[in-house]
């Protein structure tokens, strides 16, 4: 296999898979996104060619150019690692890259990663499903241009469906998302948690409600969790040794 589409996980290098590390350790070319931690890039051999393809608004290379690069290096028979944040097939456009490679007849494999959709809530102590509270979880993008276009998000149905919503790339549209969900019948008091850079030393968590989401100020990358579980905090117990501990 010449091209490996590898999920880098949510940010903590300890959450990278062993399979990913093994392939990265013998890569000749590494094509990576902006948010990939440098600890992971250090796993590549010293002579490997490291190519940053951005993936930040305004500066990112067009997807077609990334696809063409993968095909070109793959055809040349080089051991190519395409390192993508989280899981490559969850809002990562990994599917398009796999299609491009398949259409070009280049061998590839997909190595799943721990998605921020589940890891960021977990790092904030939030189980996305919980007995008696949530029997389903829906992962949705908050970043779609034209809501009426095919593939746009039907917030009204999502709001009515209940269960936990995890919204990625939703911070710039949070006011509109909150009002659509409230308009569909979700209570304005529904708990909400916003997790910024979950699993990393930069992690910040802000708890609010659907009615208060518009005034939560955290930059990307952040995941928005909506539903009763967002009020839970089942993170590690406080260290023992304080007053009252045994
Ligand atoms: C283009 S999507 C890629 C998602 C990725 N493929 C995954 O499975 O995690 C990028 C969005 O994922 C979310 N995200 C990625 N890493 C995150 C983290 N460590 N904590 C919170 N949200 C994160 C943010 O919503 C960010 O805008």
JSON list of N, CA and C in Angstrom, two decimals, residues 5 9 31 35 38 67 86 98 103 109 131 144-145 216-217 220 232:
[
{"chain": "A", "resi": 5, "resn": "UNK", "atom": "N", "xyz": [-4.21, 6.87, 4.76]},
{"chain": "A", "resi": 5, "resn": "UNK", "atom": "CA", "xyz": [-5.00, 7.99, 5.30]},
{"chain": "A", "resi": 5, "resn": "UNK", "atom": "C", "xyz": [-5.18, 7.71, 6.78]},
{"chain": "A", "resi": 9, "resn": "UNK", "atom": "N", "xyz": [-6.09, 11.60, 15.67]},
{"chain": "A", "resi": 9, "resn": "UNK", "atom": "CA", "xyz": [-6.71, 11.74, 17.00]},
{"chain": "A", "resi": 9, "resn": "UNK", "atom": "C", "xyz": [-6.98, 13.20, 17.32]},
{"chain": "A", "resi": 31, "resn": "UNK", "atom": "N", "xyz": [1.86, 14.26, 4.51]},
{"chain": "A", "resi": 31, "resn": "UNK", "atom": "CA", "xyz": [1.04, 15.40, 4.11]},
{"chain": "A", "resi": 31, "resn": "UNK", "atom": "C", "xyz": [0.05, 15.63, 5.25]},
{"chain": "A", "resi": 35, "resn": "UNK", "atom": "N", "xyz": [-3.69, 21.53, 12.16]},
{"chain": "A", "resi": 35, "resn": "UNK", "atom": "CA", "xyz": [-3.90, 21.31, 13.59]},
{"chain": "A", "resi": 35, "resn": "UNK", "atom": "C", "xyz": [-3.18, 20.09, 14.15]},
{"chain": "A", "resi": 38, "resn": "UNK", "atom": "N", "xyz": [2.93, 18.78, 16.78]},
{"chain": "A", "resi": 38, "resn": "UNK", "atom": "CA", "xyz": [4.30, 18.50, 16.34]},
{"chain": "A", "resi": 38, "resn": "UNK", "atom": "C", "xyz": [4.89, 17.25, 16.98]},
{"chain": "A", "resi": 67, "resn": "UNK", "atom": "N", "xyz": [-5.73, 16.32, -3.24]},
{"chain": "A", "resi": 67, "resn": "UNK", "atom": "CA", "xyz": [-5.99, 15.02, -3.87]},
{"chain": "A", "resi": 67, "resn": "UNK", "atom": "C", "xyz": [-4.92, 14.73, -4.93]},
{"chain": "A", "resi": 86, "resn": "UNK", "atom": "N", "xyz": [-8.31, 13.98, 14.20]},
{"chain": "A", "resi": 86, "resn": "UNK", "atom": "CA", "xyz": [-9.43, 13.12, 14.62]},
{"chain": "A", "resi": 86, "resn": "UNK", "atom": "C", "xyz": [-9.48, 11.84, 13.81]},
{"chain": "A", "resi": 98, "resn": "UNK", "atom": "N", "xyz": [-9.93, 9.38, -0.49]},
{"chain": "A", "resi": 98, "resn": "UNK", "atom": "CA", "xyz": [-9.98, 7.96, -0.83]},
{"chain": "A", "resi": 98, "resn": "UNK", "atom": "C", "xyz": [-10.56, 7.76, -2.24]},
{"chain": "A", "resi": 103, "resn": "UNK", "atom": "N", "xyz": [-9.98, 6.30, -7.84]},
{"chain": "A", "resi": 103, "resn": "UNK", "atom": "CA", "xyz": [-10.18, 6.63, -9.26]},
{"chain": "A", "resi": 103, "resn": "UNK", "atom": "C", "xyz": [-8.87, 6.63, -10.03]},
{"chain": "A", "resi": 109, "resn": "UNK", "atom": "N", "xyz": [-4.79, 2.74, 2.18]},
{"chain": "A", "resi": 109, "resn": "UNK", "atom": "CA", "xyz": [-5.49, 2.15, 3.31]},
{"chain": "A", "resi": 109, "resn": "UNK", "atom": "C", "xyz": [-5.95, 3.27, 4.23]},
{"chain": "A", "resi": 131, "resn": "UNK", "atom": "N", "xyz": [-27.38, 6.23, 30.43]},
{"chain": "A", "resi": 131, "resn": "UNK", "atom": "CA", "xyz": [-28.63, 5.56, 30.80]},
{"chain": "A", "resi": 131, "resn": "UNK", "atom": "C", "xyz": [-29.61, 6.54, 31.45]},
{"chain": "A", "resi": 144, "resn": "UNK", "atom": "N", "xyz": [-22.23, 24.74, 7.23]},
{"chain": "A", "resi": 144, "resn": "UNK", "atom": "CA", "xyz": [-22.70, 24.45, 5.87]},
{"chain": "A", "resi": 144, "resn": "UNK", "atom": "C", "xyz": [-23.22, 25.75, 5.30]},
{"chain": "A", "resi": 145, "resn": "UNK", "atom": "N", "xyz": [-22.78, 26.04, 4.11]},
{"chain": "A", "resi": 145, "resn": "UNK", "atom": "CA", "xyz": [-23.14, 27.32, 3.51]},
{"chain": "A", "resi": 145, "resn": "UNK", "atom": "C", "xyz": [-24.66, 27.50, 3.41]},
{"chain": "A", "resi": 216, "resn": "UNK", "atom": "N", "xyz": [-21.35, 32.38, 24.47]},
{"chain": "A", "resi": 216, "resn": "UNK", "atom": "CA", "xyz": [-20.14, 31.63, 24.83]},
{"chain": "A", "resi": 216, "resn": "UNK", "atom": "C", "xyz": [-19.04, 31.99, 23.84]},
{"chain": "A", "resi": 217, "resn": "UNK", "atom": "N", "xyz": [-17.94, 32.51, 24.37]},
{"chain": "A", "resi": 217, "resn": "UNK", "atom": "CA", "xyz": [-16.86, 32.95, 23.48]},
{"chain": "A", "resi": 217, "resn": "UNK", "atom": "C", "xyz": [-15.67, 32.01, 23.59]},
{"chain": "A", "resi": 220, "resn": "UNK", "atom": "N", "xyz": [-12.14, 28.40, 17.63]},
{"chain": "A", "resi": 220, "resn": "UNK", "atom": "CA", "xyz": [-11.97, 27.06, 17.07]},
{"chain": "A", "resi": 220, "resn": "UNK", "atom": "C", "xyz": [-10.57, 26.57, 17.47]},
{"chain": "A", "resi": 232, "resn": "UNK", "atom": "N", "xyz": [-23.41, 17.00, 32.88]},
{"chain": "A", "resi": 232, "resn": "UNK", "atom": "CA", "xyz": [-22.64, 16.05, 33.70]},
{"chain": "A", "resi": 232, "resn": "UNK", "atom": "C", "xyz": [-21.16, 16.42, 33.68]}
]
